[in-house]
XYZ file of C-alpha atoms in Angstrom:
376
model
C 0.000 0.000 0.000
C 1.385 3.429 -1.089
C 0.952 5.790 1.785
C 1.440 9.728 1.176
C 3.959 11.678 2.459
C 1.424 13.915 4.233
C 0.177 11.175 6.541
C 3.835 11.029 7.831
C 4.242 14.813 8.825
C 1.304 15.087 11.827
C 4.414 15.271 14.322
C 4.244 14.049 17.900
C 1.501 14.626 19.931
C 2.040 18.332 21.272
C 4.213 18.870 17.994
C 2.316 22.282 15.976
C 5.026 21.751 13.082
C 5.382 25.109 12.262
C 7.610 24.228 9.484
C 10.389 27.075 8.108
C 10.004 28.216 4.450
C 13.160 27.920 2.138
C 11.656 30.816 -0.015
C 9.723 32.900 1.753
C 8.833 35.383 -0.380
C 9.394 37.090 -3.842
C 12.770 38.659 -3.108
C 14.193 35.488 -1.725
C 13.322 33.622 -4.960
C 15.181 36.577 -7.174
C 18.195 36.685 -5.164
C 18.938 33.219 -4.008
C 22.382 33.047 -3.391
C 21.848 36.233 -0.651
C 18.935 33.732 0.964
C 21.150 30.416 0.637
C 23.725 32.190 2.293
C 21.612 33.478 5.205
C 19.992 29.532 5.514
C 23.935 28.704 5.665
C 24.755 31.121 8.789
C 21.455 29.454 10.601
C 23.088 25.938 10.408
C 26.083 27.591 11.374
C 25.099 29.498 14.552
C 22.325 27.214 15.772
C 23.703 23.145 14.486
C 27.224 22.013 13.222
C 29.125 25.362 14.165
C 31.062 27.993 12.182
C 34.009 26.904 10.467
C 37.193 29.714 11.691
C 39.117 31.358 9.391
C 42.469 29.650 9.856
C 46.464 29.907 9.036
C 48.847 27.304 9.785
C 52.903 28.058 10.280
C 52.752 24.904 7.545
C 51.111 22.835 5.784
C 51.165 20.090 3.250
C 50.138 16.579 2.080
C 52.363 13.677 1.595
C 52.121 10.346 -0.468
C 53.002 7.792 2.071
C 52.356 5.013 -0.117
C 51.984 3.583 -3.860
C 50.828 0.226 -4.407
C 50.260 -1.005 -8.188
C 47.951 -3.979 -7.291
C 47.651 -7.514 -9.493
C 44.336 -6.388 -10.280
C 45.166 -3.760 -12.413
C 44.363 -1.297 -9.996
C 45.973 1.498 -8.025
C 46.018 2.159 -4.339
C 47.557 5.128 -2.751
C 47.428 6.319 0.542
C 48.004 10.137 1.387
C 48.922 11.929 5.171
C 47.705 16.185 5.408
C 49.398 17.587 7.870
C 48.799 20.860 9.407
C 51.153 22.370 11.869
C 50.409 25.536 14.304
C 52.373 26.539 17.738
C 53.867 23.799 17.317
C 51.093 21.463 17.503
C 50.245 19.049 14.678
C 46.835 17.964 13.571
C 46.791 14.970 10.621
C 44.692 14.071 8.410
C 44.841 10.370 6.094
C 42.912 9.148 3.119
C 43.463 6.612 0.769
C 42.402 6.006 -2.983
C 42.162 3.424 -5.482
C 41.487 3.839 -9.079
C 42.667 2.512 -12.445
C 44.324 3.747 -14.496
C 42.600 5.806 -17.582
C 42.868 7.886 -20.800
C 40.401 10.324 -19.430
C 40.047 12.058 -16.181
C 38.090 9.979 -13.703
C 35.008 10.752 -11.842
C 35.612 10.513 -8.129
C 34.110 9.995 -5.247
C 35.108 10.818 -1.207
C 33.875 8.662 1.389
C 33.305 10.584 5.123
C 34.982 7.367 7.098
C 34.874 8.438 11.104
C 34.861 4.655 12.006
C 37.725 3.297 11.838
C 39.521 4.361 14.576
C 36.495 3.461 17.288
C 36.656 -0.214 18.089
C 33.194 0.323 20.020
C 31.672 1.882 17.228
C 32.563 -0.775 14.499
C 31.326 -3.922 17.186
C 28.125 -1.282 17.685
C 27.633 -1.575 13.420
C 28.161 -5.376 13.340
C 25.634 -6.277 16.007
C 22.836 -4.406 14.213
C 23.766 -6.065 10.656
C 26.190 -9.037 11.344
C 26.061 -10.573 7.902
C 27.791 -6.778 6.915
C 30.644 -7.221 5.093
C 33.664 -4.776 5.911
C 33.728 -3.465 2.263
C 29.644 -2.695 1.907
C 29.743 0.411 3.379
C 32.201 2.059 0.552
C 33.040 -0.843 -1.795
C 35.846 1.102 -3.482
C 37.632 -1.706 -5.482
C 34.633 -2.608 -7.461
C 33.900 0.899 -7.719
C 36.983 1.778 -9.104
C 36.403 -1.435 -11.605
C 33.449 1.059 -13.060
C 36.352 4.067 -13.600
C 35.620 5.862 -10.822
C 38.125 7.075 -8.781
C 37.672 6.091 -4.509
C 39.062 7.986 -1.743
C 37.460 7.122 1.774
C 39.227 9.479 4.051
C 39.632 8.826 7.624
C 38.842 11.956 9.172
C 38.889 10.506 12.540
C 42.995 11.317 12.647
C 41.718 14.749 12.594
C 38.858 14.588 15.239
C 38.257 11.522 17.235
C 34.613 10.214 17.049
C 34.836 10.775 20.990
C 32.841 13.280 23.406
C 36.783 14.020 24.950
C 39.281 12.951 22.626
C 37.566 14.519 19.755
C 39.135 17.908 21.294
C 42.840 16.911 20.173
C 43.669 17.307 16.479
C 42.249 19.999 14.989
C 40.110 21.316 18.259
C 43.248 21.539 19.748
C 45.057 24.200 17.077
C 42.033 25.458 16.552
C 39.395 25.346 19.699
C 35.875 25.675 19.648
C 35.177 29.751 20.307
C 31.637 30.689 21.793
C 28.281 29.479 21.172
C 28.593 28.718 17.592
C 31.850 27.531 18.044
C 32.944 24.239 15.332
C 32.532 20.937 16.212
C 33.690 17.260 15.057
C 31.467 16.972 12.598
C 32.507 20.631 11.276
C 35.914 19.582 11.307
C 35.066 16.789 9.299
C 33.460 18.551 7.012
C 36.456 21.016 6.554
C 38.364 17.783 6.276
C 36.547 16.696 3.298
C 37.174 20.184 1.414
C 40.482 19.588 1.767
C 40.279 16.023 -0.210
C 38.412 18.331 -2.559
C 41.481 20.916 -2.612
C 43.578 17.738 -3.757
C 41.097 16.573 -6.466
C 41.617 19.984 -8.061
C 45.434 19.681 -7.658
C 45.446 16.704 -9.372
C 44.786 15.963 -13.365
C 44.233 12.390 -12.964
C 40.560 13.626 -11.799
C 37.581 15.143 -13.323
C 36.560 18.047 -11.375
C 33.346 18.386 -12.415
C 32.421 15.158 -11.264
C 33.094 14.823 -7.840
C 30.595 13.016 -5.509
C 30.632 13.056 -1.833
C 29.299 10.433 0.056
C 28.781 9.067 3.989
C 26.872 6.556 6.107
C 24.558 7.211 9.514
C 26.878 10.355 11.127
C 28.937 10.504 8.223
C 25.759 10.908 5.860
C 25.652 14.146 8.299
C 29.065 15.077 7.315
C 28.451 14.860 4.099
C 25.606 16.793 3.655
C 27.220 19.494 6.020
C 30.384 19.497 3.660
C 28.273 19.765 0.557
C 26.368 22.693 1.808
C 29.126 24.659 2.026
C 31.895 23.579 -0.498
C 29.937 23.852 -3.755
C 32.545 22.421 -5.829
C 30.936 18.894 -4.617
C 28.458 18.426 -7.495
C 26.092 15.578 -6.184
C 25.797 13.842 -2.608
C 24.766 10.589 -1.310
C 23.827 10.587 2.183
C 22.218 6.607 3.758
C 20.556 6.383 6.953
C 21.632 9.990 8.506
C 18.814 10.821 10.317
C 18.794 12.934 12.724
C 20.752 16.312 12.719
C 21.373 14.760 8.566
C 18.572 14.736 6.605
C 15.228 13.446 8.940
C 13.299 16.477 9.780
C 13.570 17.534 13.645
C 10.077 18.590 13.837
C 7.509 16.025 14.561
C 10.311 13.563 14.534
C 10.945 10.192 16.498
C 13.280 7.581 17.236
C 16.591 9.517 17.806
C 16.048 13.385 18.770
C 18.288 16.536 19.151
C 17.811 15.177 23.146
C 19.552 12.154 22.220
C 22.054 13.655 20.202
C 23.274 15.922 22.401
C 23.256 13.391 25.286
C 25.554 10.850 23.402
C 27.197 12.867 20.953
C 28.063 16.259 22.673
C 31.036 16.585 20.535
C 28.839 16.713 17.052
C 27.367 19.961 17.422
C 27.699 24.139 18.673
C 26.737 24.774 21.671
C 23.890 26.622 20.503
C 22.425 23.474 19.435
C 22.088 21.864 23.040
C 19.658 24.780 24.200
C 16.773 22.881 21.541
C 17.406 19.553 23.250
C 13.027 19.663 23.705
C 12.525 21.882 21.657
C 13.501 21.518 18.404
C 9.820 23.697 17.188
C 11.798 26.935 18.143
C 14.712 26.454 15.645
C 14.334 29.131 13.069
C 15.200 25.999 10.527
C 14.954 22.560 9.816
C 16.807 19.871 7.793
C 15.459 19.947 4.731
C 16.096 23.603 4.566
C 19.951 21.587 4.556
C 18.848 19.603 1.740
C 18.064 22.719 0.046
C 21.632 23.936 0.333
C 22.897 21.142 -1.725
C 20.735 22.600 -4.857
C 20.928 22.196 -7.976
C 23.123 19.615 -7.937
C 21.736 15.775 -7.551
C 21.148 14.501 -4.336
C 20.585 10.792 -3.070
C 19.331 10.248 -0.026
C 18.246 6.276 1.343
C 16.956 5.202 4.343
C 16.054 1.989 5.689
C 12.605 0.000 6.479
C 13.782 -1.002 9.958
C 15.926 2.104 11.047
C 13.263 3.475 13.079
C 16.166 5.209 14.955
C 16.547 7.525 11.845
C 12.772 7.685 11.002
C 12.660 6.954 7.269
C 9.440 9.224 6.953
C 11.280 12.205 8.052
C 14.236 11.410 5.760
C 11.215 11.382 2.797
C 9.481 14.325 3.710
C 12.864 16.517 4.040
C 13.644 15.775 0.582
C 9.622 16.511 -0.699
C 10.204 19.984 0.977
C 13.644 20.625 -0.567
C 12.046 20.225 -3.702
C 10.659 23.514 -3.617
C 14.273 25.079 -4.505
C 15.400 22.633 -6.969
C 12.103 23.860 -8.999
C 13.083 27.314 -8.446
C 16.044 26.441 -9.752
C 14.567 24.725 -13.086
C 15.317 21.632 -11.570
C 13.037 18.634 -10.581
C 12.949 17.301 -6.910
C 11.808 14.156 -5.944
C 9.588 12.338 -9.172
C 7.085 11.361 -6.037
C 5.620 12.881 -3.287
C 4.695 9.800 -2.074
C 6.329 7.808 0.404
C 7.768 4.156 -1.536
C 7.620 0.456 -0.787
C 10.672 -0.868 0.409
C 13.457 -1.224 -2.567
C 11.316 0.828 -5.407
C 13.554 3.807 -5.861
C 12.193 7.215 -6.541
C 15.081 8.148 -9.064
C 13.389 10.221 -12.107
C 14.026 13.463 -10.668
C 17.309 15.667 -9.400
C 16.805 14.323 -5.871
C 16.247 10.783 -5.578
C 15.347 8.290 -2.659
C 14.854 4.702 -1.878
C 12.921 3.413 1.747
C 15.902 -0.209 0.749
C 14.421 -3.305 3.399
C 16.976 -4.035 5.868
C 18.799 -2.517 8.891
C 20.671 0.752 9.931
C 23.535 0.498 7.320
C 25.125 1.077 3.511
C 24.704 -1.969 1.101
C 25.222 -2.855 -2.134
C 21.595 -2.377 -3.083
C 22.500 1.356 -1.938
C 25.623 1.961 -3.890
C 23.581 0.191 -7.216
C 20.990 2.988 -7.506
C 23.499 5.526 -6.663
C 25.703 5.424 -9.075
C 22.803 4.540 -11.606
C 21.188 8.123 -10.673
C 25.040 9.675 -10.592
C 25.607 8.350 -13.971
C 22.723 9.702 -15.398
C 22.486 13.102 -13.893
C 26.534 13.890 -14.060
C 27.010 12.174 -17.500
C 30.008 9.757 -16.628
């Protein structure tokens, strides 16, 4: 049974979903870039934080390894380091890709897991059957000429309420209410991946795809809205403080965020704990950010956590924009079956059946839709 969108967006009991506008009114609509950047300094003061303005006394990145694997392929691995006062903050990422006549299409993977041994047991018990490589399968996507880089921005901010203050917090500290966070510096991380794409003319620059799971499906939204040189984004399962709607929302709330996951977001943020109706924004006003370009956003039938309906109806509202923009949002308004993608228009989504996660189902549409819209 197909069930509109609209039946999904009553909110929780109490809940009067006064929902923001994207464009409010005539002048926004004739001078979006002056409205996209005031929807930008909202996330900034009130969610993920304001990025500083920063100098380093040096700076650099380093190939610390080149492998020319019997498959044919490439893998390289690559250390950023960034030096201040004499602290250092680092930053690794590797990338695989075969070689090619023609610059490759790329894409960067937001990968704050591997460096939390409680966080990677935490993924396996909800999906055991996972394999390691589902969540960014970047040798058989580099089979397809596409260019992989998952980047470990962990070595610059610790997935950790404490430790997440060494690295970068530590050159660079969080400074009053809107102060950056973990997931800001990962974000900032992720523009810096991008800085190396451009370096580089082994890569297509107009085809560079950003992409993250759960919390990194945050970061990658966050990175995307403000480093426009991304030009489409994948975001699976993000949820809350990603793409879910906070209003009317349940399973995981700002309350829980901020109880668990301090180190995520500004202190501004932590004042809404109950009551996220007084935010002058919500998250699809974030999806909005990311247009024109194509956006993929997937969530999953028994991820209550995340709230799958919420994930839906942020993308229906961000829609408004992309037709601003002579674009299309989503093809449907309403909500889909499990696995039957909505993929016709420049945002797409898929409700895939399973748990919390990234599969291969996932990765199948999204590089179908990426294909399509960035003609590679």
């Amino acid at each position: 049974m197909m069930i509109s969108c609209k039946t999904f967006c009553t909110g929780r009991k109490g809940s009067h979903m006064s929902v923001p506008s994207i464009i409010r009114n005539e002048s926004d609509l004739r001078d979006w870039p002056s409205r996209r950047r005031e929807i930008l300094s909202l996330f900034e003061d009130y969610e993920y934080g304001k990025t500083p303005d920063m100098e380093f006394d040096k700076s650099g990145c380093v190939c610390l390894e080149h492998l020319e694997l019997t498959s044919g392929q490439i893998k390289e691995s690559y250390g950023f380091y960034f030096i201040k006062n004499k602290k250092t903050a680092n930053l690794r990422f590797d990338l695989i890709y075969r070689k090619s006549e023609r610059k490759l299409p790329t894409i960067i993977h937001v990968d704050p897991f591997g460096k939390n041994p409680a966080l990677i047991a935490y993924m396996k018990k909800l999906n055991p059957k996972a394999q390691l490589d589902e969540m960014f399968p970047m040798y058989s996507l580099a089979n397809k000429d596409i260019a992989t880089i998952n980047v470990d921005v962990s070595s610059l901010a610790p997935d950790d309420p404490v430790k997440s203050n060494f690295g970068m917090l530590e050159l660079y500290p969080p400074q009053g209410s809107n102060g950056w966070c973990a997931l800001g510096v990962w974000a900032w991380a992720m523009s810096r991946v991008v800085d190396f794409i451009y370096s580089d003319n082994r890569f297509d620059t107009s085809r560079i795809i950003i992409a993250g799971c759960s919390r990194a499906g945050k970061t990658a939204l966050w990175a995307a809205a403000q480093d426009e040189r991304i030009t489409g984004v994948f975001a699976s399962v993000s949820g809350c403080c990603g793409s879910a709607m906070h209003r009317g929302k349940t399973g995981e709330r700002i309350v829980s965020i901020i109880k668990e996951f301090p180190h995520w977001s500004c202190q501004k943020f932590k004042e809404y704990g109950e009551r996220e109706d007084e935010l002058p924004f919500d998250q699809h006003m974030l999806l909005a950010l990311i247009a024109p370009r194509p956006l993929y956003i997937t969530s999953a039938s028994e991820d209550d956590w995340a709230c799958p309906p919420k994930e839906f109806e942020s993308c229906v509202r961000a829609g408004e924009i992309y037709r601003a923009l002579g674009k299309t949002g989503l093809s449907s308004e309403t909500f889909p079956e499990t696995n039957s993608p909505i993929i016709d228009g420049d945002i797409a989504y898929h409700l895939r059946k399973g748990p919390h996660g990234c599969k291969a189902y996932d990765w199948e549409n999204v590089i179908s839709f990426m294909r399509k819209k960035l003609c590679f």
